[in-house]
Amino acid sequence: MTEHTRRSVLRGAAGIAAAGALVGTTSLPAVARSREVTDRHFPFLEGAFTPVTEELTAYDLPVTGRIPRELNGRFLRNGPNVLGLEDPRAHHWMLGDGMVHGVRLRDGRAEWYRNRWVRSSQVAKKLGEPYPGPIPPDDFPCNTHVIPYRGRILALQESGPLPYELDGELNTVGTYDFRGTMEGAFTAHTKYDAAAGELHAVAYYPTWDHVRHVVVDPSGRVARTTRIPVPDAPMMHDFALTENHVVVFDIPVTFDPAGAERGDPVPYVWNREHPARVGVMPRTGGAVRWFEVAPVFYSHTLNAYDEGSSVVVDVTTYPAPFYTAGRGTDGPSATGTGRLERWTVDLRHGHVRQRTLDDRPQEFPRVNEALISRRHRYGYSAAAADMSVAYLTTPDGSPPHRAFSNALIKHDLLRGTTQVHRLPKDAAAGEAVFVPRDPADTRAAEDDGYAIAYVHNPDRGAADLVILAAQDFTGEPVARVHLPGRVPLGFHGSWIPDA
């Protein structure tokens, strides 16, 4: 297949599979476009999702409370923020151009806030800027995650594009290929094992008959790639890692070639003929053992660990079916809200036990990153009312009847209890990232630190960076940093400490 044909066929996969090149907008007469669009509801372009239209830079940000002096670094979060949209019907939330929002903290001060689009070739063209160098294959303005890696800042997207590297002021440096060793697709949901110094990824691609487990070693090079055969080209949005195993989730959301040929924005569909299953593979590579599970949409991993002859994985899920491409709306569509579950894979007896840990609506689970692949006690997640409403909006544009609340949630998975930091109406909260108070203190309690998130402040019409003491989770925030603009609901982020 030629590159042109390949790009044409896979054009619509850029949002979930990031497999396309430029995503165009529908060309309609202005009068018809205005009349038809006015009658439609686009939940992922409204309310807490409304894209911002400019890049801002602000210094010496005002603060309510006191920023802990040990927080020296940058809090960054990535998300889709569509640029130059002419027709909302051509839009899908996950197709939005990536924008990274960042706050720089140092010595008890909030030095600056910046938001910057990731300068892919598409974004550079829209902004009227030159793109340096040749355009890489499957180029896309990575919109899903932003992570620190060996002194670099990488914006990530799954299934296709290389990461984009950013500098300390969020300017785009260029694509990053792990010292020339990355071939094929990468992922947005990496797992960094601090003890081993390894970065792990599970990548998928619409034209592959397999997925790939990729290991980047401490030198920053791809050391090993293991191909895992799977039918139907499923979407593997996230995975899990333990000290001894890699866990992959083969769910019934699969690539739709006919939809790609039609130019569907996101050619992935709920496939009732594709069985849901969990695969467990030795971390060093080898045969995969598969275990069938009840159909469900697996969303994100909180963490995973080995326990005797079992593998324990804490995840967020949605009930089946789940419509990744939506049902007439401009984003994903669900038949129920997300919840936190524990999946225990019993390798000795060959079965999986799925248990609900917390059924309140929630997403974006996070753990103390130092414990990735090892036993954890605490987890943090976010409940955003606008997200639940958008996911549950019906094909005719009607919002759900039930009301939802905004909150940040701390889970004590040893005691089976939760603490909820409740937020006001319209105070949409993004993903909360845990930051240890003293990363060098190996004897510190697992929750000795802070939970940090962007939260919309409805009184100001702008966002606050909210810093909670994790051991006083329901108390008043330690600090609120008042940003000069909005931070739309988006995806994932990281705390990037000073070296």
Coordinates of C-alpha atoms in Angstrom, one line a residue:
M1 CA 0.0 0.0 0.0
T2 CA 1.4 3.4 -1.0
E3 CA 1.9 6.0 1.7
H4 CA -0.8 8.2 0.0
T5 CA -3.3 5.4 0.0
R6 CA -2.3 4.3 3.5
R7 CA -2.8 7.8 4.8
S8 CA -6.2 8.1 3.0
V9 CA -7.5 4.9 4.3
L10 CA -6.4 5.5 7.9
R11 CA -7.2 9.3 7.9
G12 CA -10.0 8.9 10.3
A13 CA -8.1 6.9 12.9
A14 CA -6.0 9.9 14.1
G15 CA -8.1 10.5 17.2
I16 CA -8.0 7.0 18.7
A17 CA -5.4 5.4 16.5
A18 CA -3.6 8.6 15.6
A19 CA -3.0 6.9 12.2
G20 CA -4.0 9.7 9.9
A21 CA -2.4 12.7 8.3
L22 CA -4.3 16.0 8.0
V23 CA -7.9 15.8 9.3
G24 CA -10.0 18.1 7.1
T25 CA -13.2 19.8 7.9
T26 CA -16.4 19.4 5.8
S27 CA -16.9 22.0 3.2
L28 CA -20.5 23.2 3.3
P29 CA -22.2 26.4 2.2
A30 CA -22.1 28.9 5.0
V31 CA -25.9 29.2 5.3
A32 CA -26.5 25.5 5.4
R33 CA -23.7 24.9 7.9
S34 CA -25.0 27.6 10.2
R35 CA -28.6 26.3 10.1
E36 CA -27.7 22.6 10.7
V37 CA -25.0 23.2 13.3
T38 CA -27.3 25.6 15.3
D39 CA -29.8 22.7 15.8
R40 CA -27.2 20.3 17.1
H41 CA -25.7 19.7 20.5
F42 CA -22.0 19.2 20.7
P43 CA -21.2 18.2 24.3
F44 CA -17.4 18.0 23.8
L45 CA -17.2 21.5 22.4
E46 CA -19.3 23.1 25.2
G47 CA -19.1 23.7 29.0
A48 CA -15.9 22.4 30.6
F49 CA -14.7 21.1 27.2
T50 CA -14.9 24.4 25.4
P51 CA -11.5 24.8 23.6
V52 CA -9.4 27.8 24.4
T53 CA -8.5 30.0 21.5
E54 CA -5.1 31.5 22.4
E55 CA -1.8 30.7 24.0
L56 CA -1.2 32.6 27.3
T57 CA 1.9 33.3 29.3
A58 CA 1.5 34.8 32.8
Y59 CA 4.1 35.3 35.6
D60 CA 4.0 35.5 39.4
L61 CA 0.6 34.0 39.7
P62 CA -1.7 34.9 42.6
V63 CA -2.1 32.2 45.2
T64 CA -4.6 31.5 48.0
G65 CA -2.9 29.6 50.8
R66 CA 0.8 28.6 50.7
I67 CA 2.6 26.5 48.1
P68 CA 4.8 23.9 49.8
R69 CA 8.4 25.0 49.3
E70 CA 9.5 21.4 48.4
L71 CA 7.4 21.5 45.3
N72 CA 10.0 22.6 42.7
G73 CA 9.1 21.7 39.2
R74 CA 6.4 21.8 36.6
F75 CA 2.9 20.5 36.7
L76 CA 1.9 19.7 33.1
R77 CA -1.3 18.3 31.5
N78 CA -2.1 17.4 27.9
G79 CA -5.4 17.4 26.2
P80 CA -7.3 17.9 22.9
N81 CA -7.9 21.6 22.0
V82 CA -9.1 21.8 18.4
L83 CA -7.6 24.6 16.4
G84 CA -9.4 26.2 13.4
L85 CA -12.5 24.1 13.5
E86 CA -15.0 25.2 10.7
D87 CA -17.7 22.6 11.1
P88 CA -18.4 20.9 14.5
R89 CA -19.8 17.9 12.7
A90 CA -16.3 17.1 11.4
H91 CA -15.0 17.1 14.9
H92 CA -14.3 14.3 17.4
W93 CA -13.0 15.2 20.9
M94 CA -10.1 12.9 20.6
L95 CA -9.1 14.4 17.3
G96 CA -8.4 17.8 18.9
D97 CA -4.9 19.3 18.5
G98 CA -2.8 18.6 21.6
M99 CA -2.3 21.5 24.0
V100 CA -0.2 21.3 27.1
H101 CA -1.0 23.4 30.1
G102 CA 1.8 24.0 32.6
V103 CA 2.5 25.8 35.9
R104 CA 6.1 26.3 37.1
L105 CA 6.5 26.1 40.9
R106 CA 9.7 27.1 42.7
D107 CA 10.5 28.0 46.3
G108 CA 6.9 28.5 47.3
R109 CA 6.0 30.7 44.3
A110 CA 4.1 30.1 41.1
E111 CA 6.5 31.5 38.6
W112 CA 4.5 31.1 35.5
Y113 CA 1.6 29.5 33.6
R114 CA 1.8 28.6 29.9
N115 CA -0.4 26.8 27.5
R116 CA 1.0 25.7 24.1
W117 CA -0.2 23.7 21.2
V118 CA 2.0 20.8 20.2
R119 CA 3.6 22.0 16.9
S120 CA 3.0 19.1 14.6
S121 CA 3.1 19.9 10.9
Q122 CA -0.7 20.3 10.9
V123 CA -0.7 22.8 13.8
A124 CA 2.2 24.7 12.4
K125 CA 0.4 25.1 9.1
K126 CA -2.8 26.3 10.9
L127 CA -0.7 28.8 12.8
G128 CA 1.1 30.0 9.8
E129 CA 4.5 28.8 11.1
P130 CA 7.2 26.9 9.3
Y131 CA 7.7 23.3 10.2
P132 CA 11.4 22.4 10.6
G133 CA 12.6 19.4 8.7
P134 CA 10.7 16.6 6.9
I135 CA 7.3 15.6 8.1
P136 CA 7.4 12.3 10.0
P137 CA 5.1 9.4 9.2
D138 CA 1.7 9.5 10.9
D139 CA 2.4 13.0 12.2
F140 CA -0.1 14.2 14.8
P141 CA -0.2 16.9 17.5
C142 CA 0.0 14.4 20.4
N143 CA -2.9 15.2 22.7
T144 CA -3.1 12.4 25.3
H145 CA -0.3 12.5 27.8
V146 CA 2.9 14.4 28.7
I147 CA 5.7 12.7 30.7
P148 CA 9.2 13.2 31.9
Y149 CA 11.8 10.9 30.4
R150 CA 15.5 11.1 31.1
G151 CA 15.6 14.9 31.3
R152 CA 13.2 15.3 28.4
I153 CA 9.5 16.2 28.3
L154 CA 7.5 14.1 25.9
A155 CA 4.0 14.6 24.6
L156 CA 2.4 11.2 23.7
Q157 CA -0.3 9.8 21.5
E158 CA -1.2 6.2 20.9
S159 CA -1.1 4.1 17.8
G160 CA 1.0 5.9 15.3
P161 CA 2.9 9.1 15.9
L162 CA 6.2 9.5 17.5
P163 CA 6.3 11.5 20.7
Y164 CA 6.9 15.2 20.4
E165 CA 9.6 16.6 22.7
L166 CA 8.9 19.9 24.5
D167 CA 11.4 22.2 26.2
G168 CA 11.0 23.6 29.8
E169 CA 8.8 26.4 28.5
L170 CA 6.5 24.1 26.5
N171 CA 7.9 25.0 23.1
T172 CA 8.0 22.1 20.7
V173 CA 11.5 20.8 20.0
G174 CA 10.5 18.1 17.5
T175 CA 9.7 14.4 17.4
Y176 CA 11.6 12.0 19.6
D177 CA 12.5 8.4 18.4
F178 CA 14.4 7.1 21.4
R179 CA 17.9 7.6 19.9
G180 CA 16.8 6.3 16.5
T181 CA 15.5 2.9 17.8
M182 CA 11.7 3.4 17.7
E183 CA 10.0 1.8 14.7
G184 CA 6.3 1.7 14.2
A185 CA 3.6 2.9 16.5
F186 CA 4.0 4.0 20.1
T187 CA 1.5 4.6 22.9
A188 CA 0.2 7.3 25.2
H189 CA 0.0 5.1 28.3
T190 CA 3.6 4.2 29.1
K191 CA 4.7 2.6 32.4
Y192 CA 8.0 3.6 33.9
D193 CA 9.5 1.2 36.4
A194 CA 11.7 3.4 38.5
A195 CA 13.5 0.4 40.2
A196 CA 14.5 -1.1 36.8
G197 CA 14.9 2.1 35.0
E198 CA 12.7 0.8 32.1
L199 CA 10.0 2.5 30.2
H200 CA 7.3 0.0 28.9
A201 CA 4.7 0.5 26.3
V202 CA 2.1 -1.6 24.5
A203 CA 1.4 -0.3 21.0
Y204 CA -1.3 -1.1 18.5
Y205 CA -2.0 0.0 14.9
P206 CA -5.0 -0.5 12.6
T207 CA -3.1 -2.6 9.9
W208 CA -1.3 -4.8 12.3
D209 CA -2.3 -8.4 13.1
H210 CA -0.6 -8.0 16.5
V211 CA 0.2 -5.6 19.3
R212 CA 3.7 -4.8 20.5
H213 CA 5.2 -4.8 23.9
V214 CA 8.1 -2.3 23.8
V215 CA 10.8 -2.0 26.4
V216 CA 13.1 1.1 26.5
D217 CA 16.2 0.3 28.6
P218 CA 18.0 2.7 31.0
S219 CA 20.2 3.9 28.1
G220 CA 17.1 5.3 26.4
R221 CA 17.1 2.8 23.5
V222 CA 14.5 0.3 22.6
A223 CA 15.9 -2.9 23.9
R224 CA 13.2 -5.4 23.1
T225 CA 10.0 -5.6 21.1
T226 CA 7.6 -8.6 21.5
R227 CA 4.8 -9.1 19.1
I228 CA 1.6 -10.4 20.6
P229 CA -0.8 -11.9 17.9
V230 CA -4.4 -10.6 18.2
P231 CA -7.3 -10.8 15.7
D232 CA -9.5 -7.9 14.4
A233 CA -7.0 -5.1 15.2
P234 CA -8.4 -4.1 18.6
M235 CA -7.9 -0.8 20.4
M236 CA -5.5 -1.4 23.3
H237 CA -5.8 2.0 25.0
D238 CA -3.8 1.1 28.2
F239 CA -2.1 -1.9 29.8
A240 CA -0.7 -3.0 33.1
L241 CA 2.8 -3.9 34.3
T242 CA 4.0 -5.9 37.4
E243 CA 7.5 -6.9 38.5
N244 CA 7.1 -10.2 36.5
H245 CA 4.3 -9.7 34.0
V246 CA 2.8 -7.6 31.3
V247 CA -1.0 -7.5 31.2
V248 CA -2.9 -6.6 28.0
F249 CA -6.7 -6.1 27.6
D250 CA -8.2 -7.3 24.4
I251 CA -11.6 -5.7 24.4
P252 CA -14.4 -5.7 21.8
V253 CA -13.5 -2.3 20.3
T254 CA -11.9 -3.1 16.9
F255 CA -10.8 -1.3 13.8
D256 CA -13.5 -0.9 11.1
P257 CA -11.9 -0.8 7.6
A258 CA -15.2 0.1 6.0
G259 CA -15.5 3.1 8.3
A260 CA -12.0 4.1 7.5
E261 CA -12.7 4.0 3.8
R262 CA -15.8 6.1 4.3
G263 CA -13.7 8.7 6.2
D264 CA -15.3 8.1 9.6
P265 CA -13.6 10.4 12.1
V266 CA -12.9 7.4 14.4
P267 CA -13.2 4.1 12.6
Y268 CA -13.4 1.9 15.7
V269 CA -16.6 0.1 16.6
W270 CA -18.0 -2.1 19.3
N271 CA -17.6 -5.6 17.9
R272 CA -20.0 -8.0 19.5
E273 CA -18.3 -10.9 17.7
H274 CA -14.9 -10.1 19.3
P275 CA -14.6 -11.8 22.7
A276 CA -13.3 -9.8 25.7
R277 CA -10.2 -11.3 27.3
V278 CA -7.1 -10.5 29.4
G279 CA -3.6 -11.6 28.4
V280 CA -0.7 -12.2 30.8
M281 CA 2.8 -12.5 29.4
P282 CA 6.2 -12.8 31.2
R283 CA 7.7 -9.4 31.4
T284 CA 10.8 -10.7 29.6
G285 CA 8.7 -12.0 26.7
G286 CA 7.3 -15.3 25.8
A287 CA 3.9 -17.0 25.4
V288 CA 0.8 -15.1 26.4
R289 CA -1.9 -16.8 28.5
W290 CA -5.4 -15.6 27.7
F291 CA -8.4 -15.5 30.0
E292 CA -11.9 -14.6 28.8
V293 CA -13.9 -12.0 30.8
A294 CA -17.3 -10.5 30.6
P295 CA -17.6 -7.8 27.9
V296 CA -16.6 -4.4 29.3
F297 CA -14.8 -1.3 28.1
Y298 CA -11.4 -1.2 29.9
S299 CA -10.4 2.4 30.2
H300 CA -7.3 3.1 32.4
T301 CA -5.0 1.3 34.8
L302 CA -4.4 2.6 38.3
N303 CA -1.6 0.1 39.0
A304 CA -0.9 -3.6 39.1
Y305 CA 1.2 -6.1 41.1
D306 CA 2.0 -9.7 41.6
E307 CA 0.5 -11.5 44.6
G308 CA 1.6 -15.1 44.9
S309 CA 0.4 -17.0 41.8
S310 CA -2.0 -14.1 40.9
V311 CA -1.8 -10.8 39.2
V312 CA -3.8 -7.9 40.7
V313 CA -4.9 -5.0 38.5
D314 CA -6.9 -2.0 39.5
V315 CA -8.7 -0.4 36.6
T316 CA -11.5 1.9 35.5
T317 CA -14.1 0.4 33.3
Y318 CA -17.4 1.3 31.5
P319 CA -20.3 -1.2 30.9
A320 CA -20.7 -2.7 27.5
P321 CA -21.3 -1.6 24.9
F322 CA -19.1 1.4 24.6
Y323 CA -19.1 3.5 21.5
T324 CA -15.6 5.0 21.0
A325 CA -16.7 6.9 17.9
G326 CA -19.8 8.2 19.6
R327 CA -23.4 7.9 18.6
G328 CA -24.0 11.1 16.7
T329 CA -22.1 13.2 19.2
D330 CA -18.6 14.6 18.9
G331 CA -17.0 12.3 21.3
P332 CA -17.2 8.9 23.0
S333 CA -20.6 7.6 24.1
A334 CA -21.2 5.3 27.0
T335 CA -24.1 3.3 28.3
G336 CA -23.1 3.9 31.9
T337 CA -20.5 5.7 34.0
G338 CA -17.0 4.7 34.7
R339 CA -16.1 2.9 37.9
L340 CA -13.1 1.5 39.7
E341 CA -12.6 -2.3 39.6
R342 CA -10.1 -4.9 40.8
W343 CA -9.3 -7.7 38.4
T344 CA -7.4 -10.6 39.9
V345 CA -6.0 -13.0 37.4
D346 CA -5.4 -16.4 39.0
L347 CA -2.6 -18.0 37.0
R348 CA -2.7 -21.2 38.9
H349 CA -6.4 -21.9 38.5
G350 CA -6.9 -20.1 35.2
H351 CA -9.6 -17.6 35.8
V352 CA -10.2 -13.9 36.4
R353 CA -12.2 -12.4 39.3
Q354 CA -13.7 -9.0 38.6
R355 CA -14.8 -7.0 41.6
T356 CA -16.2 -3.5 41.9
L357 CA -14.2 -1.3 44.3
D358 CA -16.1 1.9 43.9
D359 CA -19.1 2.4 41.6
R360 CA -19.4 6.2 41.8
P361 CA -18.7 7.9 38.4
Q362 CA -14.9 8.5 38.1
E363 CA -12.0 8.4 35.7
F364 CA -8.3 8.9 35.3
P365 CA -7.0 6.8 38.2
R366 CA -3.4 7.5 39.4
V367 CA -1.0 6.1 41.9
N368 CA 2.2 7.1 43.6
E369 CA 4.4 6.7 40.5
A370 CA 7.3 5.2 42.6
L371 CA 5.1 2.1 43.0
I372 CA 4.4 1.4 39.4
S373 CA 4.4 -2.4 39.0
R374 CA 4.5 -3.0 42.8
R375 CA 1.9 -3.3 45.5
H376 CA 0.1 -0.1 46.3
R377 CA -2.4 0.9 49.0
Y378 CA -3.7 4.3 47.7
G379 CA -5.1 5.6 44.5
Y380 CA -6.5 8.9 43.3
S381 CA -9.3 9.5 40.7
A382 CA -11.5 12.4 39.4
A383 CA -15.2 12.8 39.1
A384 CA -16.1 15.5 36.6
A385 CA -19.9 16.1 36.1
D386 CA -19.4 17.5 32.5
M387 CA -17.6 14.3 31.5
S388 CA -20.3 12.0 32.7
V389 CA -23.0 14.2 31.0
A390 CA -21.0 14.3 27.7
Y391 CA -20.4 10.5 27.7
L392 CA -24.1 9.8 28.4
T393 CA -25.6 12.3 26.0
T394 CA -28.0 10.4 23.7
P395 CA -27.8 10.3 19.9
D396 CA -30.6 13.0 19.6
G397 CA -28.5 15.3 21.8
S398 CA -30.4 14.9 25.0
P399 CA -28.4 15.0 28.2
P400 CA -28.9 12.3 30.9
H401 CA -31.6 12.9 33.5
R402 CA -29.5 12.2 36.5
A403 CA -27.3 14.8 38.1
F404 CA -23.5 14.4 38.7
S405 CA -21.1 16.0 41.0
N406 CA -17.5 17.2 40.8
A407 CA -14.9 15.7 43.2
L408 CA -11.5 14.3 43.7
I409 CA -11.4 10.8 45.3
K410 CA -8.7 9.1 47.4
H411 CA -9.0 5.3 47.7
D412 CA -7.6 3.3 50.6
L413 CA -7.5 -0.1 48.9
L414 CA -6.2 -1.8 52.0
R415 CA -9.1 -0.7 54.2
G416 CA -11.6 -0.5 51.4
T417 CA -12.5 3.1 52.2
T418 CA -12.6 6.4 50.3
Q419 CA -12.2 10.1 51.1
V420 CA -13.9 12.6 48.8
H421 CA -12.8 16.1 48.3
R422 CA -16.1 17.7 47.1
L423 CA -16.1 20.5 44.6
P424 CA -18.8 23.1 43.8
K425 CA -21.2 22.9 40.9
D426 CA -19.4 23.7 37.6
A427 CA -16.0 23.2 39.2
A428 CA -14.9 20.5 36.8
A429 CA -11.8 18.6 38.0
G430 CA -9.1 17.1 35.8
E431 CA -6.8 14.2 36.6
A432 CA -5.1 14.4 40.0
V433 CA -1.4 13.5 40.1
F434 CA 0.3 12.4 43.3
V435 CA 3.6 14.2 44.1
P436 CA 5.7 12.8 47.0
R437 CA 6.7 15.4 49.6
D438 CA 10.3 14.0 49.6
P439 CA 11.1 11.6 46.8
A440 CA 14.4 10.7 48.4
D441 CA 12.8 9.5 51.7
T442 CA 12.4 5.8 51.1
R443 CA 10.8 5.4 54.6
A444 CA 8.0 7.9 54.0
A445 CA 4.4 6.8 54.0
E446 CA 2.9 6.0 50.6
D447 CA 0.6 9.0 50.8
D448 CA 3.1 11.5 52.3
G449 CA 2.7 14.1 49.6
Y450 CA 0.2 16.1 47.6
A451 CA -2.5 15.5 45.1
I452 CA -2.4 18.2 42.4
A453 CA -5.1 18.9 39.7
Y454 CA -6.5 21.6 37.5
V455 CA -10.0 22.6 38.7
H456 CA -12.3 25.1 37.0
N457 CA -13.2 28.0 39.2
P458 CA -16.7 29.1 38.2
D459 CA -16.5 32.3 40.2
R460 CA -13.5 33.5 38.0
G461 CA -14.3 31.7 34.8
A462 CA -10.8 30.3 34.8
A463 CA -8.8 27.4 36.3
D464 CA -7.0 27.0 39.6
L465 CA -4.1 24.6 40.2
V466 CA -5.4 23.0 43.4
I467 CA -2.8 21.4 45.8
L468 CA -4.3 19.0 48.4
A469 CA -2.3 17.4 51.2
A470 CA -2.9 13.7 50.5
Q471 CA -3.0 12.9 54.2
D472 CA -5.7 15.6 54.8
F473 CA -7.6 14.9 51.6
T474 CA -10.9 16.3 52.6
G475 CA -9.5 19.4 54.2
E476 CA -9.0 22.8 52.6
P477 CA -6.4 22.9 49.8
V478 CA -2.9 23.7 50.9
A479 CA -2.9 26.2 48.0
R480 CA -4.9 27.4 45.0
V481 CA -2.9 28.9 42.2
H482 CA -5.1 31.2 40.2
L483 CA -4.5 30.8 36.4
P484 CA -5.3 33.5 33.9
G485 CA -7.5 31.3 31.7
R486 CA -9.5 28.1 31.4
V487 CA -8.0 24.6 31.2
P488 CA -10.6 22.5 29.3
L489 CA -11.2 19.0 30.5
G490 CA -8.6 16.8 28.8
F491 CA -6.5 13.8 29.5
H492 CA -3.3 13.0 31.4
G493 CA -0.4 14.9 32.9
S494 CA 2.7 14.6 35.1
W495 CA 4.6 16.3 37.8
I496 CA 8.1 17.0 36.4
P497 CA 10.5 17.8 39.3
D498 CA 13.6 19.8 38.9
A499 CA 16.7 17.7 38.4

